[in-house]
Coordinates of C-alpha atoms and ligand atoms in Angstrom, one line a residue:
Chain A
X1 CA 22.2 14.1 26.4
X2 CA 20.3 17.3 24.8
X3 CA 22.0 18.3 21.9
X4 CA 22.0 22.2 20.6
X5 CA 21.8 22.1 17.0
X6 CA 20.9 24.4 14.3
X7 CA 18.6 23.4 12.3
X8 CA 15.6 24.4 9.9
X9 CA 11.9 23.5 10.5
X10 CA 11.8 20.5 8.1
X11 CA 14.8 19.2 9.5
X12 CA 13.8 19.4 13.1
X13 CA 10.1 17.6 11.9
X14 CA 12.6 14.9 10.5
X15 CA 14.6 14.6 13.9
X16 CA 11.7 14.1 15.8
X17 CA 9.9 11.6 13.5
X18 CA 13.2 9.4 13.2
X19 CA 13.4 9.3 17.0
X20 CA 10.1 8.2 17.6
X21 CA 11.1 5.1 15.1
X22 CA 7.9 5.2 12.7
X23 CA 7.0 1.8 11.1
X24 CA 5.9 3.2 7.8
X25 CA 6.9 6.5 5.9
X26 CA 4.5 7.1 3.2
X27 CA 6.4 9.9 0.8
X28 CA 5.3 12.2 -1.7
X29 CA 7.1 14.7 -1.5
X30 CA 6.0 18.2 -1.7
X31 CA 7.5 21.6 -1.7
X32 CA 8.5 23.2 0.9
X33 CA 7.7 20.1 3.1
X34 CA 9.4 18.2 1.0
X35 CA 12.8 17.7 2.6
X36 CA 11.0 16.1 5.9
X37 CA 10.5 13.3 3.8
X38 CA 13.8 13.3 2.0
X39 CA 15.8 13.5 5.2
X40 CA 13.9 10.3 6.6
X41 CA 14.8 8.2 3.2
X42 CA 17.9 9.5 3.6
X43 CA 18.1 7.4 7.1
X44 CA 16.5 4.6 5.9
X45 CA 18.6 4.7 2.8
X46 CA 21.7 4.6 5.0
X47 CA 20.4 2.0 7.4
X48 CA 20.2 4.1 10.5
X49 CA 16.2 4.0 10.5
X50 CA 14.2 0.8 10.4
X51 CA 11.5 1.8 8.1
X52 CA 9.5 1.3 5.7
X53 CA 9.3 3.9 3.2
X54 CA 6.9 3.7 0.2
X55 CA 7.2 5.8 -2.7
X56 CA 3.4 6.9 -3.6
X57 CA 2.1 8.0 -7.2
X58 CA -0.3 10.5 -5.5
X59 CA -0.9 12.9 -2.0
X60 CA -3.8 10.6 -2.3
X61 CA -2.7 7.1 -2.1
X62 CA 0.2 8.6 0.8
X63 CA -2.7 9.2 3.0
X64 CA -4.3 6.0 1.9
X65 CA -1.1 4.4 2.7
X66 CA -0.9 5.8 6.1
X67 CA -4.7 4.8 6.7
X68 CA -3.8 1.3 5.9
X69 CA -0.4 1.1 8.2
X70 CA -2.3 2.8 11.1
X71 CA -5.2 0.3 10.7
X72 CA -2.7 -2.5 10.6
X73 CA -1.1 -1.4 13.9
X74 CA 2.0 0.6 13.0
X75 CA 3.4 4.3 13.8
X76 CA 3.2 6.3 10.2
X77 CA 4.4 9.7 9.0
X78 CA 4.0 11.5 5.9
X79 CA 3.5 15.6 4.6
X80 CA 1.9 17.4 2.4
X81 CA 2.0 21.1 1.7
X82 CA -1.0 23.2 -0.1
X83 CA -2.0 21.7 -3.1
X84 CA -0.5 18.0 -2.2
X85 CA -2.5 18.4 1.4
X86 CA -5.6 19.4 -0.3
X87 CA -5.5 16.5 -2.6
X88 CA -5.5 13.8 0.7
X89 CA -8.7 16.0 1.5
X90 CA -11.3 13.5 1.1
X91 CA -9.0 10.5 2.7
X92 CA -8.0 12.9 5.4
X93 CA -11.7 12.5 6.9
X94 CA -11.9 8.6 6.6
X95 CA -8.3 8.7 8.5
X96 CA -10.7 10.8 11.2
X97 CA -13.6 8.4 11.6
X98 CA -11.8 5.2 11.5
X99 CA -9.7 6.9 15.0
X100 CA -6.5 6.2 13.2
X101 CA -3.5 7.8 14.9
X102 CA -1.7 9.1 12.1
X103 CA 0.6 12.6 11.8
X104 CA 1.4 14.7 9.4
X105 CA 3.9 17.6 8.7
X106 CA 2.0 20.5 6.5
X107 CA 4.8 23.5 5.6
X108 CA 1.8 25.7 4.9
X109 CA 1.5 27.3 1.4
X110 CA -0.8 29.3 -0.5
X111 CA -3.3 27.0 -2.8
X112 CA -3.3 27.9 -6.8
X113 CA -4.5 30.0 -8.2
X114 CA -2.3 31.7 -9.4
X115 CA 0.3 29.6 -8.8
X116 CA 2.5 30.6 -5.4
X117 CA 5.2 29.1 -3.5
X118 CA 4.8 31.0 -0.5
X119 CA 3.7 30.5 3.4
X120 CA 0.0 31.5 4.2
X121 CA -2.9 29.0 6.2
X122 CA -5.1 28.5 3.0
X123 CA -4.3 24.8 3.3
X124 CA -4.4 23.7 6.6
X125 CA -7.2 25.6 6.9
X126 CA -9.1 24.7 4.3
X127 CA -8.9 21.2 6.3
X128 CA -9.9 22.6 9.4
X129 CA -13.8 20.4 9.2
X130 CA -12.4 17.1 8.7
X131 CA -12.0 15.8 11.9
X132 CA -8.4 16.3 12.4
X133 CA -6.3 17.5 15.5
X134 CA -4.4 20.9 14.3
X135 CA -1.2 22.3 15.9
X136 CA 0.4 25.2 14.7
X137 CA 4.3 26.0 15.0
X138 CA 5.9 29.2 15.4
X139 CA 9.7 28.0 15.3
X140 CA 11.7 24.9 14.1
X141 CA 12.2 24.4 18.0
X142 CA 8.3 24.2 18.2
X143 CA 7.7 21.8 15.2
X144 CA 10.0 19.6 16.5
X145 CA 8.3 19.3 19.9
X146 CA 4.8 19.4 18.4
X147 CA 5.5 16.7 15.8
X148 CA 6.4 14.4 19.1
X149 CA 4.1 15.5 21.1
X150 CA 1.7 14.8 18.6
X151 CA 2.4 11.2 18.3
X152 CA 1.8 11.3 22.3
X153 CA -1.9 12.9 21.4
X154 CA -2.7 10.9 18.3
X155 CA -2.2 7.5 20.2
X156 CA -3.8 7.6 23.0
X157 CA -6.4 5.5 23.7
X158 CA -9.1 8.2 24.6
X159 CA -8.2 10.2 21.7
X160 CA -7.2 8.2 18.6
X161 CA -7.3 10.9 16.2
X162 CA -5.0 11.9 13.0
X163 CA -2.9 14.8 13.9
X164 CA -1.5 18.0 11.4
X165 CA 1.1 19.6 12.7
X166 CA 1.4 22.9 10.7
X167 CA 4.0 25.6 10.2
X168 CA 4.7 28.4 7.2
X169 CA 6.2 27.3 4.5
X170 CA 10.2 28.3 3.8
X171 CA 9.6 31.0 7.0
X172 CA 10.1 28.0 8.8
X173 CA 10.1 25.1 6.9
X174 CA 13.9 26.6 5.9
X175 CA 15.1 28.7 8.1
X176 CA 18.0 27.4 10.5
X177 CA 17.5 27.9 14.2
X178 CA 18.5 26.8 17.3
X179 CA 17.1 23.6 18.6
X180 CA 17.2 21.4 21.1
X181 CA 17.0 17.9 20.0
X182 CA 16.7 15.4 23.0
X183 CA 17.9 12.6 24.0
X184 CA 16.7 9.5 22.1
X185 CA 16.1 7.2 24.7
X186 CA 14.1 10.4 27.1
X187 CA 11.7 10.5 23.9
X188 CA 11.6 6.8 23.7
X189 CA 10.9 6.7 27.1
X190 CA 8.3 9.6 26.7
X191 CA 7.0 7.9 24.2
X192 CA 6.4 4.2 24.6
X193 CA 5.2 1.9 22.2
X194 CA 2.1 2.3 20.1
X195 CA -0.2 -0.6 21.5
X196 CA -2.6 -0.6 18.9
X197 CA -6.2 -2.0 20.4
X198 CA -6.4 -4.0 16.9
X199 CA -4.7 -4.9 13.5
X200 CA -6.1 -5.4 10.5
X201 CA -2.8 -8.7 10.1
X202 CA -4.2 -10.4 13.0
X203 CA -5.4 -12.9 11.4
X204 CA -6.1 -15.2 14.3
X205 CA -8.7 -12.1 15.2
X206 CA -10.4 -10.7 11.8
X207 CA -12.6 -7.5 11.6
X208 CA -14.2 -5.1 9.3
X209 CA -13.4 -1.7 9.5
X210 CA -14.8 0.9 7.3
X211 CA -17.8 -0.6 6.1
X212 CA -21.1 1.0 5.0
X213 CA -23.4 2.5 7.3
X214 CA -27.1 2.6 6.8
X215 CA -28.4 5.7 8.6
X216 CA -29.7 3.7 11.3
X217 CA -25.6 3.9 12.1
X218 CA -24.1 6.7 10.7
X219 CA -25.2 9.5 13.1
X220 CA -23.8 7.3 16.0
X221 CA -20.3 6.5 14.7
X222 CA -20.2 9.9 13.8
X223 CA -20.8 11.2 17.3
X224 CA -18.2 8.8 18.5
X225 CA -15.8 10.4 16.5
X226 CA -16.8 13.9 17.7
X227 CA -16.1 12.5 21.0
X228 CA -12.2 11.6 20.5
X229 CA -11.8 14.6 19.8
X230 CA -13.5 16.3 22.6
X231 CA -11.4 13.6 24.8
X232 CA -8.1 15.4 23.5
X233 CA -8.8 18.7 24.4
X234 CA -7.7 17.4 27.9
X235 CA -5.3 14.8 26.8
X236 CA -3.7 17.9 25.0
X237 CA -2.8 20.0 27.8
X238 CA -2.3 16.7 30.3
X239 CA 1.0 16.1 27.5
X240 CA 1.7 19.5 27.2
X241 CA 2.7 19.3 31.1
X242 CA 3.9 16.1 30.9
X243 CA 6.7 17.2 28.1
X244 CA 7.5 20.5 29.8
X245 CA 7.6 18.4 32.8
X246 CA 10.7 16.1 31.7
X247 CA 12.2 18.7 29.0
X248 CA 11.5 22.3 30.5
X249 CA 9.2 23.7 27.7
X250 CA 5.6 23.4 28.7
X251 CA 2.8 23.9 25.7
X252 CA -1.1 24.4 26.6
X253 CA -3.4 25.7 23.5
X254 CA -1.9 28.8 23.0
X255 CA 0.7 31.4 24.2
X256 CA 0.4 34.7 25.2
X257 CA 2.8 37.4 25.3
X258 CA 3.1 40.5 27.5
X259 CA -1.3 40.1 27.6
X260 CA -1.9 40.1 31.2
X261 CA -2.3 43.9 31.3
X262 CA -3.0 44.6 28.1
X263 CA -5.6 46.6 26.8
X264 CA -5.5 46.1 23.8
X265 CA -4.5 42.6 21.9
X266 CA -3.3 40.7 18.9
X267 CA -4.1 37.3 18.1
X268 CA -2.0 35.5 15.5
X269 CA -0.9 32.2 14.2
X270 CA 2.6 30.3 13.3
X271 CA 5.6 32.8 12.1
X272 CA 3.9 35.9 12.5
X273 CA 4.2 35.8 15.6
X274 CA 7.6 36.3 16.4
X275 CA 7.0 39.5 14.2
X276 CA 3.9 40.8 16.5
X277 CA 5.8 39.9 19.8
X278 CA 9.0 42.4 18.5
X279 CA 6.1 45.2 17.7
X280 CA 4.9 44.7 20.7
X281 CA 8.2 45.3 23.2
X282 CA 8.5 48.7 20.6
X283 CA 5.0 49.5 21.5
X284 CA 5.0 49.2 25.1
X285 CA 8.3 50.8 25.2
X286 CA 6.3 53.8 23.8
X287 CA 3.6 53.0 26.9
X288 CA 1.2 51.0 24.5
X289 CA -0.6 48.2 26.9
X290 CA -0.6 45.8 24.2
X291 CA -0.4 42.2 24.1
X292 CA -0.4 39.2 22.2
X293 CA -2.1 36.0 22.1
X294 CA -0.4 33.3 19.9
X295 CA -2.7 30.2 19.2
X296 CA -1.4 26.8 18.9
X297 CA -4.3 24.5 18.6
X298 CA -7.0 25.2 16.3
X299 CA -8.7 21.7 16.4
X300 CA -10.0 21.3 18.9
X301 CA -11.0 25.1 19.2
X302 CA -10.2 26.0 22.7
X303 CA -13.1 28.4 22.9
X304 CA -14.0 28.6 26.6
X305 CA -9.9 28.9 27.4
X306 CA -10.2 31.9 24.5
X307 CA -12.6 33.4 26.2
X308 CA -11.4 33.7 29.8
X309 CA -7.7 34.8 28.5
X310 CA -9.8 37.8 26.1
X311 CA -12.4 38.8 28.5
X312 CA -12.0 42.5 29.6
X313 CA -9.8 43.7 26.9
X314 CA -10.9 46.6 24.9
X315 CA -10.0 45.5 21.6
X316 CA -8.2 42.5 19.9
X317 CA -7.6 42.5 15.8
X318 CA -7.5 38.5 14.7
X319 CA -5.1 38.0 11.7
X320 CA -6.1 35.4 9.3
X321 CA -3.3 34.5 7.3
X322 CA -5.7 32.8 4.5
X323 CA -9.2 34.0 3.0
X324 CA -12.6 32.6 2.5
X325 CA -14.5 34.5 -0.1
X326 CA -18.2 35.5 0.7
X327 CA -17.3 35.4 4.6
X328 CA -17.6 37.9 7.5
X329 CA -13.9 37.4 8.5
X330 CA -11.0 34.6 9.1
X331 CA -11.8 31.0 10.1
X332 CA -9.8 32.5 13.5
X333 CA -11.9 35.7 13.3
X334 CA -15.3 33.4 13.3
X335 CA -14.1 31.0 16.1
X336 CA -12.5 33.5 18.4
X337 CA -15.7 36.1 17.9
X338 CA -18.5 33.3 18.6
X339 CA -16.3 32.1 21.3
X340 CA -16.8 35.6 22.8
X341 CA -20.3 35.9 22.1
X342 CA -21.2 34.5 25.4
X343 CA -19.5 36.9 27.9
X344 CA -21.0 39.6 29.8
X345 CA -21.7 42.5 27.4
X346 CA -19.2 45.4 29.4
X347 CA -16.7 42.7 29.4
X348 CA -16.4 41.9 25.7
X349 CA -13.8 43.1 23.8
X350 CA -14.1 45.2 20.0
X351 CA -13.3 42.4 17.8
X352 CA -11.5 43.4 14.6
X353 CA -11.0 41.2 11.4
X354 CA -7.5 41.3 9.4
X355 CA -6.2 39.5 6.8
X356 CA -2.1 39.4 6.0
X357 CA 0.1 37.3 4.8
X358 CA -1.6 35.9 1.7
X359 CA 1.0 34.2 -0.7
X360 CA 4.2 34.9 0.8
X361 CA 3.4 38.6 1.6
X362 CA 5.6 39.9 4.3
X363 CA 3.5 41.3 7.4
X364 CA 5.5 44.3 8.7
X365 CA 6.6 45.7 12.6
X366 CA 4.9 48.9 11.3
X367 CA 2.2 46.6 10.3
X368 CA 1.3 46.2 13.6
X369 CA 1.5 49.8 15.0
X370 CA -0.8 50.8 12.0
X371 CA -3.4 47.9 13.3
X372 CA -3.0 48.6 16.8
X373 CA -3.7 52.2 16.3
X374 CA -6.8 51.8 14.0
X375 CA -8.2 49.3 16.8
X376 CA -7.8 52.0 19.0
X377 CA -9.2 54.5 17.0
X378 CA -12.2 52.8 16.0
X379 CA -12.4 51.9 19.9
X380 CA -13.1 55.3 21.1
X381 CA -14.6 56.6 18.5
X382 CA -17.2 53.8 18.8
X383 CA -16.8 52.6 15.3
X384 CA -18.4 49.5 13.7
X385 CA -16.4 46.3 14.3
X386 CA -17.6 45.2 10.1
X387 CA -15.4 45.0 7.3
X388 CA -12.4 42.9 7.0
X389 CA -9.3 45.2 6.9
X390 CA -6.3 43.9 4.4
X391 CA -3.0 44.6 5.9
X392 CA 0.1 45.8 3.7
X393 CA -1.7 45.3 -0.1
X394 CA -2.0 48.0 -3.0
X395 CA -5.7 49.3 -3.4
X396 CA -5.9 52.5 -5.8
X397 CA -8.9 54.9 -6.0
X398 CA -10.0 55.2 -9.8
X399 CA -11.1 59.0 -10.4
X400 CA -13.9 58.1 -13.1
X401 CA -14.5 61.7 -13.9
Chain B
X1 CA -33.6 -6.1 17.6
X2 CA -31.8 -3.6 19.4
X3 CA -28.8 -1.2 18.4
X4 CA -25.8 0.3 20.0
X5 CA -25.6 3.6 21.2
X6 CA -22.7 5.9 19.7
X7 CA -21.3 5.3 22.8
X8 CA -21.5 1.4 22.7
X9 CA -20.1 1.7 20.0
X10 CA -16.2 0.6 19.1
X11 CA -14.3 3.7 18.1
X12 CA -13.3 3.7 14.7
X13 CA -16.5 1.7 12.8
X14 CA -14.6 -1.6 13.9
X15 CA -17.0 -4.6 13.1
X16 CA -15.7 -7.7 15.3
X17 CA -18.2 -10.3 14.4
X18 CA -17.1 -11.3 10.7
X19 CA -20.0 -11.5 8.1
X20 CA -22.3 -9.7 10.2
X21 CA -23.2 -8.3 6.6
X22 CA -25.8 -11.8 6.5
X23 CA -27.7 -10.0 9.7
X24 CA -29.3 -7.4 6.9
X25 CA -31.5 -9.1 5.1
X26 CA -32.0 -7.4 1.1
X27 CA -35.0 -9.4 0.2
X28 CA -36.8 -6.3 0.5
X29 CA -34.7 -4.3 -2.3
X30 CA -37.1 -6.2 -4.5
X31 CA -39.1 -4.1 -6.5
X32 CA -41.7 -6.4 -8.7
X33 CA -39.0 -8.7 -10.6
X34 CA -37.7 -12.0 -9.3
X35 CA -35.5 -14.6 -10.7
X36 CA -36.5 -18.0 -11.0
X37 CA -34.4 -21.0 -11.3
X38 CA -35.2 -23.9 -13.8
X39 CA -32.8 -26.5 -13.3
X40 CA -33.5 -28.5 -16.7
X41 CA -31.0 -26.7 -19.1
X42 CA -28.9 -25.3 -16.4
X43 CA -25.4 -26.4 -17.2
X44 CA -24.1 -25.4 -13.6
X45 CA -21.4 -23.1 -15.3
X46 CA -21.6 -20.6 -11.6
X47 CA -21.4 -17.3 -13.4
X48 CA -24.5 -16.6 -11.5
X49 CA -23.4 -17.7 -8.5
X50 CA -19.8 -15.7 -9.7
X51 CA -22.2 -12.5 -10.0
X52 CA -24.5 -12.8 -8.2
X53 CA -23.4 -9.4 -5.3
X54 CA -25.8 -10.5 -2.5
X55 CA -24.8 -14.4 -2.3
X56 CA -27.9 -15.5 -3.0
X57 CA -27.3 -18.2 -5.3
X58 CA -28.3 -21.3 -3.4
X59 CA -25.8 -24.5 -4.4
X60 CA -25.7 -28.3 -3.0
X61 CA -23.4 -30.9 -3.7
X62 CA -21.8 -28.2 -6.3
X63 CA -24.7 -27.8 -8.2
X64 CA -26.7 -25.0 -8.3
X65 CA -30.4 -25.3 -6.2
X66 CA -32.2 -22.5 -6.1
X67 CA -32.4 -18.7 -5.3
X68 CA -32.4 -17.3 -1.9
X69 CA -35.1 -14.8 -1.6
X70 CA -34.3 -13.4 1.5
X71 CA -31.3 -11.9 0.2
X72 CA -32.1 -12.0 -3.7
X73 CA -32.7 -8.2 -4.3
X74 CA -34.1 -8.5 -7.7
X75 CA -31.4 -6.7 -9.8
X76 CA -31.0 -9.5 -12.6
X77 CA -27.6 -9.7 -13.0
X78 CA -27.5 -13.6 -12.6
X79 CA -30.2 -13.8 -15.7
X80 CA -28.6 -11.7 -17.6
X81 CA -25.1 -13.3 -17.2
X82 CA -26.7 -16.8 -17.7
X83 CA -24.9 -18.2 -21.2
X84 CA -27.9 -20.7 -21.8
X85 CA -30.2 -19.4 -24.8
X86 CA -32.0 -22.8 -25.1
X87 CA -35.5 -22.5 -23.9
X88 CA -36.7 -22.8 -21.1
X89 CA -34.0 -20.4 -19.5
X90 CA -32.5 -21.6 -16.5
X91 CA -32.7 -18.0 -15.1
X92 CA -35.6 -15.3 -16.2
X93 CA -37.2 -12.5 -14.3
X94 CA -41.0 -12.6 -13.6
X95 CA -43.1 -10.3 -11.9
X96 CA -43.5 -10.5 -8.7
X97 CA -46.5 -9.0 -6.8
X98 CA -45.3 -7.0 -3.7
Ligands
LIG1 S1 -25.5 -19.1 -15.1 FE1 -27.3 -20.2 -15.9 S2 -26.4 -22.1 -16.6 FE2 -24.8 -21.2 -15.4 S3 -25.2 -22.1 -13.4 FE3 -26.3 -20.2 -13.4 S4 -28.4 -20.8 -14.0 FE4 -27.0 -22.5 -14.6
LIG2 S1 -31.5 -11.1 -9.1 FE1 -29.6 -10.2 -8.4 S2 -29.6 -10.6 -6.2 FE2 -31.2 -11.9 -7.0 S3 -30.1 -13.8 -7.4 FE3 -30.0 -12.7 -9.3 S4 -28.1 -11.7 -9.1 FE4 -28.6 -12.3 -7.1

């Protein structure tokens, strides 16, 4: 039976992963992600979870760890957050080329320096080229159904690539929440069995995997890898059906709110959003036709979906919760504006850049008027799209005479 | 000989055929200095054969034979490594005209 249960995000990550009976937990445990993995020794500790849980001396050897188990044929878990995720960096794009289905909880945090505890996308974004399948939660509710539905991506045969499943740090890494926590046997049942093609301890059938690659190879086996990810931008939506189908909450690459006839629209990631979809209902109880689109999967980009949901709006502002120094806007901002680059001129909307969120900074509901209101502005006035804007942060005019 | 296409081949760089690795020959690494093998004061120790990192130290009956130029790419370790000072060397490098 479904049980109601209130719990925070790193819990709920934990539930899911000890239902879907992992062979191998790599831990190094990293704040705020860190009580995932505690939670899961926990079980193990007590006996109610057949796993294997290794202790690492590094993020580093974790991933390494779970590159190994996945190679050898077993289901693996482990997190990282900010600094911890950006040390796996380099491992995190062999666990892409080798097609190893691995997942891993991120409870996104700002990256040093200075030193901060607190939720923005700098990490997981700063991952975003390495080959890895990204989904973004906004609630404990939605971690705990991505984390599983992840395993579902990762493993299938058409797709076998790692999976980060991403969402802000203490917002809702630890903050309680309803959630629904299913049935075991439904999710073992939804599930299945990993039936790894190979293993590395079969010994009655040895390979090599990872070996070098002269160029005469490595453009090839790079292109193969391209395409598992390409494979899971169906395979994505085919088990986002599939789980709404059997628990009543259906997930494609991204959710929109109150957009349909919207003129103008928000696009945000993770947390933030239950923030913009409150501004919103106060907005269009004041007649504002706004809307909001909340994306869920980064990696793959769903560019040409973007594009059909955008076309015809007047004017969208894309908040970047992270920022790249020396760029023209938001890893979001670039994707979703080249996205739009192809549609019909009269049909494409204003595109606006904004940044929030940076280190724990709180994005506000009056946040959201102000931006809505500038897009508007700018709109009719027929103002230049350039220049990021930076929402809710001090700036102070010097008078130098 | 002719190669896969990248969508020949196995996802995940997954070599099937163990010690496909002998398939690349690294004869041609050589760049104008070969070993050569005297067998007169070789005392058949193996740290050549031990250090040698293209396994082209020949052996028969558990004695060293020869040098396997097809593979041998020239980098000297095995002379270098060879204990024997008493002339002639079992293992110097010469010039070799390429
Ligand atoms: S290292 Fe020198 S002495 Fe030892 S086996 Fe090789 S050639 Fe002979
Ligand atoms: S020169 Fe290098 S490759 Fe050639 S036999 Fe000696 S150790 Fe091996």
């Amino acid at each position: 039976m479904r049980a109601n249960k209130v719990l925070d995000g790193n819990t709920a990550v934990s539930e899911a992963v000890r239902q879907l009976d992992p062979d191998v937990v790599m831990a190094y445990p990293s704040a705020p992600g860190a009580p995932m993995l505690e939670r899961l020794a926990m079980d193990i500790a007590n006996g109610s979870l057949d796993t294997e849980l290794v202790n690492m001396e590094s993020p580093q050897s974790a991933i390494s760890g779970c590159i190994g188990a996945s190679a050898a044929g077993g289901r693996v878990f482990s997190s990282a957050s900010s600094q911890e995720l950006a040390q796996m960096h380099e491992m995190l794009f062999i666990a892409s080329s080798l097609r190893l289905p691995i997942v891993i909880g991120i409870a996104d945090r700002a990256l040093s320096a200075p030193i901060n505890y607190y939720a923005d996308h700098s990490d997981a974004m700063a991952e975003r080229d390495c080959g890895w399948i990204q989904l973004f939660c906004e609630s404990p509710q939605e971690a705990y159904d991505n984390i599983i539905q992840a395993y579902k991506i990762s493993e299938h045969q058409d797709v076998k690539t790692p999976v980060m499943v991403a969402m802000d740090g203490w917002i809702t890494s630890h903050t309680m929440e309803n959630v629904s926590i299913e049935e075991p046997s439904e999710i073992t049942d939804f599930m299945g069995k990993r039936i790894p093609t190979y293993s590395l301890l079969n010994s009655t059938k040895p390979l090599t995997i990872g070996s070098f690659s002269s160029p005469n190879y490595y453009f090839e086996h790079k292109l193969n890898q391209f395409q598992g990810m390409e494979n899971s931008r169906k395979i994505i939506r085919e088990v986002g059906k599939e789980f709404g189908d059997r628990f009543g909450r259906y997930y494609g690459y991204f959710e929109t709110y109150k957009l349909d006839d919207a003129e103008y629209g928000i696009i945000i990631m993770s947390s933030a959003a239950g923030t913009a979809k409150e501004a919103i209902d106060r907005l269009r109880s004041r007649g504002e036709k706004v809307g909001l689109l909340k994306l869920r999967v980064f990696r793959p980009f769903p560019f040409q979906e973007i594009q059909e949901r955008l076309l015809g709006l007047k004017a969208i502002a894309i908040f970047d919760r992270n920022i790249v120094p020396g760029s023209q806007g938001g890893p979001l901002y670039n994707e979703i504006r080249s996205a739009m680059y192809f549609c019909e001129d009269n049909l494409r909307p204003k595109i606006f850049p904004y940044i929030f969120g940076l280190g724990g900074r709180e994005l506000n509901l009056s946040d959201i008027d102000n931006t809505i209101k500038e897009i508007k502005e700018k709109t009719e006035k027929v103002e230049s799209e350039n220049g990021f804007h930076f929402v809710n942060v001090r700036y102070r005019q010097v008078n130098n005479e | 000989m002719s190669h896969e296409a990248w969508n020949e081949l196995k996802p995940g760089t997954i070599i099937e055929d163990p010690g496909s690795a002998s398939n690349h020959f690294t004869g041609h690494y050589r760049k104008g200095l070969k070993p050569e093998f005297n067998e007169l004061n070789c005392i058949h120790c193996f740290f050549c054969w031990v250090f040698c990192p293209e396994n082209a130290i020949m052996t028969e009956a558990e004695k060293i034979s020869g040098i396997n130029y097809d593979y041998c790419k020239g980098c000297g370790i095995c002379a270098n490594e060879c204990p024997v000072e008493n002339k002639p060397k079992p293992l110097i490098m010469i010039k070799e005209v390429i």
